């Protein structure tokens, strides 16, 4: 920096060269230099300063000649509220950014050295803007990816666009039929959503954006051409600047984003247009993911309804109840299943099926669905259990599945207040019957697995349920539930028998709930296989009694 300049005390009326002792270094300095006295009079100005402050000469008042930021800085030094060691003051002169460095001259004069710092200031501003936008994009990504709900994702995208990019944002989703879902957001206001038929051709570039084409530059869009349906309720003033940009999706566009600023706001810059596209890319990816998840969830729910066990109830005077628990708490389906196919009238048998496919989880559930559909198609042949099982066996052997299954079939018909059953097991646990007096009987039916051997051989057993008696079909997930005090003991068939003995006279629903509850308590938090149970009961004709109490169908014990 050039050497300090010693100048005499003066006023604007003082000749500019009076008592001023300077050398050639001062006048020829490449920096603009102003010498100002304590009263604010401009004593001297060099040639470099005249180039940035044309028309300013020595003898002028500083406050009339320079921007207010420089005059304010000089005042603070003149009145002693700020020292020259406090550092430079900064501000704009025309379109350039300067640092003003003060040094003290003679008699209280201040020499102001002006340094053009425009390039550094622009670089710092650009860096700050880039950091801010990077933080915004990070926030946008976190907020949008925190939900897989498409409606919520559109709300968040529109709200954040209005907060960070414009005064208002309108998200236009792809059309459903002739109507477009629209999401409106104004800065600081609640988001509103609606679906209506609109003329997208009325907005320049919108039709192209919805098809995924590059956006039309904002300067090409006349704000006066924006139709009323685009402008949110309560938008302040006429539209002054518009951006229309696509929301890129996964393969297909996720929609379009319209950004609005009023005529009182600064128009969108080229940098802001680029930032809007980056924002739209994040929003489009999140929206596309949310919609894909929604579609897949809908498809899964539709398929799941076909795989879930049915709700059971009374059929032709016989009471049915079922209970199912998948091997994993987060799953709803697995390899165990049951179905009840009612007869067309009370004289026709109702077919009950309970089965267990080898394995668990989704793969086992897929084969479960095939078995259930095949058995449904074989219902006209249900009077011959062995034939039905052999036809099912053939279907499984010719499929790509390598799993096998165990099943038990029960054909049920009510006659004279009693339920008559035909029971056939194909490699499955034998059914259990709890009689009215609490006796538990094992039905001696047996057979070979389905889907493992060329032929299925079975033995069908017929039995009768008196009023208040129940037949239980169940899978080995219950008997093989491992738990107890040490966590390593099987629940076992003997505990199932004991549980059933306590259920004498109970309704079918209470029986399956009791068995499942005891098995779950035995398990605790341990792992387990799928567990399924179906109860078939001949309803009582008289009043129900408490187990162990007194009633017409129980003896005192």
mmCIF file with all atom_site columns, N, CA and C in Angstrom, residues 155-212:
data_model
loop_
_atom_site.group_PDB
_atom_site.id
_atom_site.type_symbol
_atom_site.label_atom_id
_atom_site.label_alt_id
_atom_site.label_comp_id
_atom_site.label_asym_id
_atom_site.label_entity_id
_atom_site.label_seq_id
_atom_site.pdbx_PDB_ins_code
_atom_site.Cartn_x
_atom_site.Cartn_y
_atom_site.Cartn_z
_atom_site.occupancy
_atom_site.B_iso_or_equiv
_atom_site.pdbx_formal_charge
_atom_site.auth_seq_id
_atom_site.auth_comp_id
_atom_site.auth_asym_id
_atom_site.auth_atom_id
_atom_site.pdbx_PDB_model_num
ATOM 1   N N  . UNK A 1 155 ? -47.507 -33.185 -1.418  1.00 0.00 ? 155 UNK A N  1
ATOM 2   C CA . UNK A 1 155 ? -47.651 -32.072 -0.476  1.00 0.00 ? 155 UNK A CA 1
ATOM 3   C C  . UNK A 1 155 ? -46.286 -31.521 -0.074  1.00 0.00 ? 155 UNK A C  1
ATOM 4   N N  . UNK A 1 156 ? -45.371 -32.404 0.295   1.00 0.00 ? 156 UNK A N  1
ATOM 5   C CA . UNK A 1 156 ? -44.045 -31.974 0.742   1.00 0.00 ? 156 UNK A CA 1
ATOM 6   C C  . UNK A 1 156 ? -43.294 -31.283 -0.384  1.00 0.00 ? 156 UNK A C  1
ATOM 7   N N  . UNK A 1 157 ? -43.362 -31.845 -1.595  1.00 0.00 ? 157 UNK A N  1
ATOM 8   C CA . UNK A 1 157 ? -42.648 -31.260 -2.730  1.00 0.00 ? 157 UNK A CA 1
ATOM 9   C C  . UNK A 1 157 ? -43.151 -29.852 -3.027  1.00 0.00 ? 157 UNK A C  1
ATOM 10  N N  . UNK A 1 158 ? -44.471 -29.664 -3.081  1.00 0.00 ? 158 UNK A N  1
ATOM 11  C CA . UNK A 1 158 ? -45.034 -28.344 -3.374  1.00 0.00 ? 158 UNK A CA 1
ATOM 12  C C  . UNK A 1 158 ? -44.718 -27.358 -2.260  1.00 0.00 ? 158 UNK A C  1
ATOM 13  N N  . UNK A 1 159 ? -44.818 -27.803 -1.008  1.00 0.00 ? 159 UNK A N  1
ATOM 14  C CA . UNK A 1 159 ? -44.559 -26.920 0.124   1.00 0.00 ? 159 UNK A CA 1
ATOM 15  C C  . UNK A 1 159 ? -43.110 -26.449 0.138   1.00 0.00 ? 159 UNK A C  1
ATOM 16  N N  . UNK A 1 160 ? -42.160 -27.360 -0.081  1.00 0.00 ? 160 UNK A N  1
ATOM 17  C CA . UNK A 1 160 ? -40.753 -26.979 -0.046  1.00 0.00 ? 160 UNK A CA 1
ATOM 18  C C  . UNK A 1 160 ? -40.378 -26.124 -1.251  1.00 0.00 ? 160 UNK A C  1
ATOM 19  N N  . UNK A 1 161 ? -41.030 -26.345 -2.394  1.00 0.00 ? 161 UNK A N  1
ATOM 20  C CA . UNK A 1 161 ? -40.776 -25.497 -3.560  1.00 0.00 ? 161 UNK A CA 1
ATOM 21  C C  . UNK A 1 161 ? -41.220 -24.067 -3.288  1.00 0.00 ? 161 UNK A C  1
ATOM 22  N N  . UNK A 1 162 ? -42.384 -23.912 -2.655  1.00 0.00 ? 162 UNK A N  1
ATOM 23  C CA . UNK A 1 162 ? -42.863 -22.568 -2.323  1.00 0.00 ? 162 UNK A CA 1
ATOM 24  C C  . UNK A 1 162 ? -41.977 -21.903 -1.274  1.00 0.00 ? 162 UNK A C  1
ATOM 25  N N  . UNK A 1 163 ? -41.429 -22.677 -0.373  1.00 0.00 ? 163 UNK A N  1
ATOM 26  C CA . UNK A 1 163 ? -40.599 -22.118 0.688   1.00 0.00 ? 163 UNK A CA 1
ATOM 27  C C  . UNK A 1 163 ? -39.230 -21.681 0.186   1.00 0.00 ? 163 UNK A C  1
ATOM 28  N N  . UNK A 1 164 ? -38.623 -22.461 -0.716  1.00 0.00 ? 164 UNK A N  1
ATOM 29  C CA . UNK A 1 164 ? -37.230 -22.208 -1.095  1.00 0.00 ? 164 UNK A CA 1
ATOM 30  C C  . UNK A 1 164 ? -37.060 -21.626 -2.490  1.00 0.00 ? 164 UNK A C  1
ATOM 31  N N  . UNK A 1 165 ? -38.070 -21.739 -3.360  1.00 0.00 ? 165 UNK A N  1
ATOM 32  C CA . UNK A 1 165 ? -37.871 -21.343 -4.749  1.00 0.00 ? 165 UNK A CA 1
ATOM 33  C C  . UNK A 1 165 ? -38.746 -20.189 -5.213  1.00 0.00 ? 165 UNK A C  1
ATOM 34  N N  . UNK A 1 166 ? -39.921 -20.047 -4.665  1.00 0.00 ? 166 UNK A N  1
ATOM 35  C CA . UNK A 1 166 ? -40.871 -19.088 -5.213  1.00 0.00 ? 166 UNK A CA 1
ATOM 36  C C  . UNK A 1 166 ? -41.867 -18.672 -4.144  1.00 0.00 ? 166 UNK A C  1
ATOM 37  N N  . UNK A 1 167 ? -42.797 -17.806 -4.534  1.00 0.00 ? 167 UNK A N  1
ATOM 38  C CA . UNK A 1 167 ? -43.888 -17.428 -3.634  1.00 0.00 ? 167 UNK A CA 1
ATOM 39  C C  . UNK A 1 167 ? -44.982 -18.488 -3.622  1.00 0.00 ? 167 UNK A C  1
ATOM 40  N N  . UNK A 1 168 ? -45.156 -19.164 -4.759  1.00 0.00 ? 168 UNK A N  1
ATOM 41  C CA . UNK A 1 168 ? -46.191 -20.201 -4.859  1.00 0.00 ? 168 UNK A CA 1
ATOM 42  C C  . UNK A 1 168 ? -45.703 -21.294 -5.786  1.00 0.00 ? 168 UNK A C  1
ATOM 43  N N  . UNK A 1 169 ? -46.170 -22.510 -5.525  1.00 0.00 ? 169 UNK A N  1
ATOM 44  C CA . UNK A 1 169 ? -45.808 -23.667 -6.347  1.00 0.00 ? 169 UNK A CA 1
ATOM 45  C C  . UNK A 1 169 ? -47.051 -24.494 -6.609  1.00 0.00 ? 169 UNK A C  1
ATOM 46  N N  . UNK A 1 170 ? -47.169 -25.000 -7.831  1.00 0.00 ? 170 UNK A N  1
ATOM 47  C CA . UNK A 1 170 ? -48.287 -25.863 -8.210  1.00 0.00 ? 170 UNK A CA 1
ATOM 48  C C  . UNK A 1 170 ? -47.703 -27.128 -8.814  1.00 0.00 ? 170 UNK A C  1
ATOM 49  N N  . UNK A 1 171 ? -48.002 -28.252 -8.210  1.00 0.00 ? 171 UNK A N  1
ATOM 50  C CA . UNK A 1 171 ? -47.532 -29.534 -8.722  1.00 0.00 ? 171 UNK A CA 1
ATOM 51  C C  . UNK A 1 171 ? -48.676 -30.168 -9.504  1.00 0.00 ? 171 UNK A C  1
ATOM 52  N N  . UNK A 1 172 ? -48.428 -30.429 -10.781 1.00 0.00 ? 172 UNK A N  1
ATOM 53  C CA . UNK A 1 172 ? -49.432 -31.024 -11.665 1.00 0.00 ? 172 UNK A CA 1
ATOM 54  C C  . UNK A 1 172 ? -49.034 -32.475 -11.905 1.00 0.00 ? 172 UNK A C  1
ATOM 55  N N  . UNK A 1 173 ? -49.855 -33.395 -11.422 1.00 0.00 ? 173 UNK A N  1
ATOM 56  C CA . UNK A 1 173 ? -49.567 -34.821 -11.593 1.00 0.00 ? 173 UNK A CA 1
ATOM 57  C C  . UNK A 1 173 ? -50.131 -35.306 -12.921 1.00 0.00 ? 173 UNK A C  1
ATOM 58  N N  . UNK A 1 174 ? -49.635 -36.446 -13.441 1.00 0.00 ? 174 UNK A N  1
ATOM 59  C CA . UNK A 1 174 ? -50.192 -36.997 -14.688 1.00 0.00 ? 174 UNK A CA 1
ATOM 60  C C  . UNK A 1 174 ? -51.696 -37.221 -14.559 1.00 0.00 ? 174 UNK A C  1
ATOM 61  N N  . UNK A 1 175 ? -52.376 -37.097 -15.678 1.00 0.00 ? 175 UNK A N  1
ATOM 62  C CA . UNK A 1 175 ? -53.841 -37.150 -15.679 1.00 0.00 ? 175 UNK A CA 1
ATOM 63  C C  . UNK A 1 175 ? -54.356 -38.532 -15.315 1.00 0.00 ? 175 UNK A C  1
ATOM 64  N N  . UNK A 1 176 ? -55.468 -38.535 -14.568 1.00 0.00 ? 176 UNK A N  1
ATOM 65  C CA . UNK A 1 176 ? -56.256 -39.740 -14.332 1.00 0.00 ? 176 UNK A CA 1
ATOM 66  C C  . UNK A 1 176 ? -57.514 -39.595 -15.163 1.00 0.00 ? 176 UNK A C  1
ATOM 67  N N  . UNK A 1 177 ? -57.513 -40.237 -16.319 1.00 0.00 ? 177 UNK A N  1
ATOM 68  C CA . UNK A 1 177 ? -58.610 -39.982 -17.243 1.00 0.00 ? 177 UNK A CA 1
ATOM 69  C C  . UNK A 1 177 ? -58.437 -38.597 -17.848 1.00 0.00 ? 177 UNK A C  1
ATOM 70  N N  . UNK A 1 178 ? -59.418 -37.730 -17.621 1.00 0.00 ? 178 UNK A N  1
ATOM 71  C CA . UNK A 1 178 ? -59.336 -36.361 -18.129 1.00 0.00 ? 178 UNK A CA 1
ATOM 72  C C  . UNK A 1 178 ? -59.039 -35.358 -17.033 1.00 0.00 ? 178 UNK A C  1
ATOM 73  N N  . UNK A 1 179 ? -58.770 -35.819 -15.851 1.00 0.00 ? 179 UNK A N  1
ATOM 74  C CA . UNK A 1 179 ? -58.574 -34.926 -14.713 1.00 0.00 ? 179 UNK A CA 1
ATOM 75  C C  . UNK A 1 179 ? -57.145 -35.050 -14.187 1.00 0.00 ? 179 UNK A C  1
ATOM 76  N N  . UNK A 1 180 ? -56.605 -33.910 -13.754 1.00 0.00 ? 180 UNK A N  1
ATOM 77  C CA . UNK A 1 180 ? -55.250 -33.872 -13.228 1.00 0.00 ? 180 UNK A CA 1
ATOM 78  C C  . UNK A 1 180 ? -55.283 -33.624 -11.722 1.00 0.00 ? 180 UNK A C  1
ATOM 79  N N  . UNK A 1 181 ? -54.579 -34.424 -10.937 1.00 0.00 ? 181 UNK A N  1
ATOM 80  C CA . UNK A 1 181 ? -54.394 -34.084 -9.517  1.00 0.00 ? 181 UNK A CA 1
ATOM 81  C C  . UNK A 1 181 ? -53.497 -32.848 -9.412  1.00 0.00 ? 181 UNK A C  1
ATOM 82  N N  . UNK A 1 182 ? -53.953 -31.856 -8.651  1.00 0.00 ? 182 UNK A N  1
ATOM 83  C CA . UNK A 1 182 ? -53.220 -30.592 -8.500  1.00 0.00 ? 182 UNK A CA 1
ATOM 84  C C  . UNK A 1 182 ? -52.916 -30.359 -7.028  1.00 0.00 ? 182 UNK A C  1
ATOM 85  N N  . UNK A 1 183 ? -51.693 -29.916 -6.755  1.00 0.00 ? 183 UNK A N  1
ATOM 86  C CA . UNK A 1 183 ? -51.276 -29.597 -5.386  1.00 0.00 ? 183 UNK A CA 1
ATOM 87  C C  . UNK A 1 183 ? -50.801 -28.151 -5.369  1.00 0.00 ? 183 UNK A C  1
ATOM 88  N N  . UNK A 1 184 ? -51.490 -27.307 -4.570  1.00 0.00 ? 184 UNK A N  1
ATOM 89  C CA . UNK A 1 184 ? -51.185 -25.880 -4.495  1.00 0.00 ? 184 UNK A CA 1
ATOM 90  C C  . UNK A 1 184 ? -50.484 -25.575 -3.174  1.00 0.00 ? 184 UNK A C  1
ATOM 91  N N  . UNK A 1 185 ? -49.439 -24.743 -3.244  1.00 0.00 ? 185 UNK A N  1
ATOM 92  C CA . UNK A 1 185 ? -48.739 -24.332 -2.026  1.00 0.00 ? 185 UNK A CA 1
ATOM 93  C C  . UNK A 1 185 ? -48.328 -22.870 -2.163  1.00 0.00 ? 185 UNK A C  1
ATOM 94  N N  . UNK A 1 186 ? -48.571 -22.108 -1.101  1.00 0.00 ? 186 UNK A N  1
ATOM 95  C CA . UNK A 1 186 ? -48.063 -20.740 -0.987  1.00 0.00 ? 186 UNK A CA 1
ATOM 96  C C  . UNK A 1 186 ? -47.146 -20.669 0.208   1.00 0.00 ? 186 UNK A C  1
ATOM 97  N N  . UNK A 1 187 ? -46.142 -19.826 0.119   1.00 0.00 ? 187 UNK A N  1
ATOM 98  C CA . UNK A 1 187 ? -45.153 -19.724 1.180   1.00 0.00 ? 187 UNK A CA 1
ATOM 99  C C  . UNK A 1 187 ? -45.823 -19.391 2.514   1.00 0.00 ? 187 UNK A C  1
ATOM 100 N N  . UNK A 1 188 ? -45.593 -20.277 3.486   1.00 0.00 ? 188 UNK A N  1
ATOM 101 C CA . UNK A 1 188 ? -46.136 -20.049 4.817   1.00 0.00 ? 188 UNK A CA 1
ATOM 102 C C  . UNK A 1 188 ? -47.594 -20.401 4.988   1.00 0.00 ? 188 UNK A C  1
ATOM 103 N N  . UNK A 1 189 ? -48.234 -20.979 3.968   1.00 0.00 ? 189 UNK A N  1
ATOM 104 C CA . UNK A 1 189 ? -49.661 -21.311 4.034   1.00 0.00 ? 189 UNK A CA 1
ATOM 105 C C  . UNK A 1 189 ? -49.857 -22.822 3.895   1.00 0.00 ? 189 UNK A C  1
ATOM 106 N N  . UNK A 1 190 ? -51.011 -23.343 4.359   1.00 0.00 ? 190 UNK A N  1
ATOM 107 C CA . UNK A 1 190 ? -51.280 -24.779 4.225   1.00 0.00 ? 190 UNK A CA 1
ATOM 108 C C  . UNK A 1 190 ? -51.372 -25.196 2.757   1.00 0.00 ? 190 UNK A C  1
ATOM 109 N N  . UNK A 1 191 ? -51.000 -26.429 2.494   1.00 0.00 ? 191 UNK A N  1
ATOM 110 C CA . UNK A 1 191 ? -51.061 -26.997 1.144   1.00 0.00 ? 191 UNK A CA 1
ATOM 111 C C  . UNK A 1 191 ? -52.476 -27.498 0.878   1.00 0.00 ? 191 UNK A C  1
ATOM 112 N N  . UNK A 1 192 ? -52.970 -27.277 -0.326  1.00 0.00 ? 192 UNK A N  1
ATOM 113 C CA . UNK A 1 192 ? -54.289 -27.779 -0.714  1.00 0.00 ? 192 UNK A CA 1
ATOM 114 C C  . UNK A 1 192 ? -54.137 -28.681 -1.927  1.00 0.00 ? 192 UNK A C  1
ATOM 115 N N  . UNK A 1 193 ? -54.972 -29.714 -1.983  1.00 0.00 ? 193 UNK A N  1
ATOM 116 C CA . UNK A 1 193 ? -54.950 -30.651 -3.099  1.00 0.00 ? 193 UNK A CA 1
ATOM 117 C C  . UNK A 1 193 ? -56.340 -30.809 -3.676  1.00 0.00 ? 193 UNK A C  1
ATOM 118 N N  . UNK A 1 194 ? -56.406 -30.955 -4.985  1.00 0.00 ? 194 UNK A N  1
ATOM 119 C CA . UNK A 1 194 ? -57.682 -31.141 -5.657  1.00 0.00 ? 194 UNK A CA 1
ATOM 120 C C  . UNK A 1 194 ? -57.431 -31.899 -6.954  1.00 0.00 ? 194 UNK A C  1
ATOM 121 N N  . UNK A 1 195 ? -58.475 -32.403 -7.541  1.00 0.00 ? 195 UNK A N  1
ATOM 122 C CA . UNK A 1 195 ? -58.406 -33.067 -8.841  1.00 0.00 ? 195 UNK A CA 1
ATOM 123 C C  . UNK A 1 195 ? -59.482 -32.457 -9.727  1.00 0.00 ? 195 UNK A C  1
ATOM 124 N N  . UNK A 1 196 ? -59.085 -31.932 -10.865 1.00 0.00 ? 196 UNK A N  1
ATOM 125 C CA . UNK A 1 196 ? -60.070 -31.327 -11.751 1.00 0.00 ? 196 UNK A CA 1
ATOM 126 C C  . UNK A 1 196 ? -59.571 -31.341 -13.190 1.00 0.00 ? 196 UNK A C  1
ATOM 127 N N  . UNK A 1 197 ? -60.497 -31.114 -14.098 1.00 0.00 ? 197 UNK A N  1
ATOM 128 C CA . UNK A 1 197 ? -60.167 -31.068 -15.516 1.00 0.00 ? 197 UNK A CA 1
ATOM 129 C C  . UNK A 1 197 ? -59.683 -29.659 -15.853 1.00 0.00 ? 197 UNK A C  1
ATOM 130 N N  . UNK A 1 198 ? -58.486 -29.545 -16.390 1.00 0.00 ? 198 UNK A N  1
ATOM 131 C CA . UNK A 1 198 ? -57.892 -28.250 -16.711 1.00 0.00 ? 198 UNK A CA 1
ATOM 132 C C  . UNK A 1 198 ? -57.329 -28.293 -18.124 1.00 0.00 ? 198 UNK A C  1
ATOM 133 N N  . UNK A 1 199 ? -57.152 -27.099 -18.691 1.00 0.00 ? 199 UNK A N  1
ATOM 134 C CA . UNK A 1 199 ? -56.578 -26.970 -20.026 1.00 0.00 ? 199 UNK A CA 1
ATOM 135 C C  . UNK A 1 199 ? -55.071 -26.749 -19.875 1.00 0.00 ? 199 UNK A C  1
ATOM 136 N N  . UNK A 1 200 ? -54.295 -27.832 -19.973 1.00 0.00 ? 200 UNK A N  1
ATOM 137 C CA . UNK A 1 200 ? -52.857 -27.701 -19.777 1.00 0.00 ? 200 UNK A CA 1
ATOM 138 C C  . UNK A 1 200 ? -52.205 -26.944 -20.936 1.00 0.00 ? 200 UNK A C  1
ATOM 139 N N  . UNK A 1 201 ? -52.871 -26.909 -22.091 1.00 0.00 ? 201 UNK A N  1
ATOM 140 C CA . UNK A 1 201 ? -52.311 -26.181 -23.227 1.00 0.00 ? 201 UNK A CA 1
ATOM 141 C C  . UNK A 1 201 ? -52.271 -24.680 -22.968 1.00 0.00 ? 201 UNK A C  1
ATOM 142 N N  . UNK A 1 202 ? -53.045 -24.201 -21.989 1.00 0.00 ? 202 UNK A N  1
ATOM 143 C CA . UNK A 1 202 ? -53.064 -22.772 -21.685 1.00 0.00 ? 202 UNK A CA 1
ATOM 144 C C  . UNK A 1 202 ? -51.825 -22.292 -20.961 1.00 0.00 ? 202 UNK A C  1
ATOM 145 N N  . UNK A 1 203 ? -51.000 -23.212 -20.469 1.00 0.00 ? 203 UNK A N  1
ATOM 146 C CA . UNK A 1 203 ? -49.764 -22.844 -19.775 1.00 0.00 ? 203 UNK A CA 1
ATOM 147 C C  . UNK A 1 203 ? -48.591 -23.182 -20.690 1.00 0.00 ? 203 UNK A C  1
ATOM 148 N N  . UNK A 1 204 ? -47.851 -22.200 -21.154 1.00 0.00 ? 204 UNK A N  1
ATOM 149 C CA . UNK A 1 204 ? -46.739 -22.479 -22.078 1.00 0.00 ? 204 UNK A CA 1
ATOM 150 C C  . UNK A 1 204 ? -45.739 -23.466 -21.482 1.00 0.00 ? 204 UNK A C  1
ATOM 151 N N  . UNK A 1 205 ? -45.482 -24.533 -22.215 1.00 0.00 ? 205 UNK A N  1
ATOM 152 C CA . UNK A 1 205 ? -44.493 -25.513 -21.790 1.00 0.00 ? 205 UNK A CA 1
ATOM 153 C C  . UNK A 1 205 ? -45.014 -26.594 -20.868 1.00 0.00 ? 205 UNK A C  1
ATOM 154 N N  . UNK A 1 206 ? -46.257 -26.487 -20.373 1.00 0.00 ? 206 UNK A N  1
ATOM 155 C CA . UNK A 1 206 ? -46.753 -27.477 -19.414 1.00 0.00 ? 206 UNK A CA 1
ATOM 156 C C  . UNK A 1 206 ? -47.016 -28.818 -20.077 1.00 0.00 ? 206 UNK A C  1
ATOM 157 N N  . UNK A 1 207 ? -47.649 -28.810 -21.254 1.00 0.00 ? 207 UNK A N  1
ATOM 158 C CA . UNK A 1 207 ? -47.931 -30.074 -21.936 1.00 0.00 ? 207 UNK A CA 1
ATOM 159 C C  . UNK A 1 207 ? -46.635 -30.823 -22.236 1.00 0.00 ? 207 UNK A C  1
ATOM 160 N N  . UNK A 1 208 ? -45.586 -30.061 -22.648 1.00 0.00 ? 208 UNK A N  1
ATOM 161 C CA . UNK A 1 208 ? -44.309 -30.685 -22.930 1.00 0.00 ? 208 UNK A CA 1
ATOM 162 C C  . UNK A 1 208 ? -43.657 -31.218 -21.651 1.00 0.00 ? 208 UNK A C  1
ATOM 163 N N  . UNK A 1 209 ? -43.775 -30.451 -20.559 1.00 0.00 ? 209 UNK A N  1
ATOM 164 C CA . UNK A 1 209 ? -43.187 -30.880 -19.287 1.00 0.00 ? 209 UNK A CA 1
ATOM 165 C C  . UNK A 1 209 ? -43.832 -32.164 -18.790 1.00 0.00 ? 209 UNK A C  1
ATOM 166 N N  . UNK A 1 210 ? -45.153 -32.289 -18.963 1.00 0.00 ? 210 UNK A N  1
ATOM 167 C CA . UNK A 1 210 ? -45.844 -33.495 -18.512 1.00 0.00 ? 210 UNK A CA 1
ATOM 168 C C  . UNK A 1 210 ? -45.467 -34.719 -19.342 1.00 0.00 ? 210 UNK A C  1
ATOM 169 N N  . UNK A 1 211 ? -44.880 -34.486 -20.501 1.00 0.00 ? 211 UNK A N  1
ATOM 170 C CA . UNK A 1 211 ? -44.409 -35.594 -21.327 1.00 0.00 ? 211 UNK A CA 1
ATOM 171 C C  . UNK A 1 211 ? -42.920 -35.826 -21.151 1.00 0.00 ? 211 UNK A C  1
ATOM 172 N N  . UNK A 1 212 ? -42.278 -35.031 -20.262 1.00 0.00 ? 212 UNK A N  1
ATOM 173 C CA . UNK A 1 212 ? -40.880 -35.241 -19.954 1.00 0.00 ? 212 UNK A CA 1
ATOM 174 C C  . UNK A 1 212 ? -39.906 -34.472 -20.814 1.00 0.00 ? 212 UNK A C  1
#
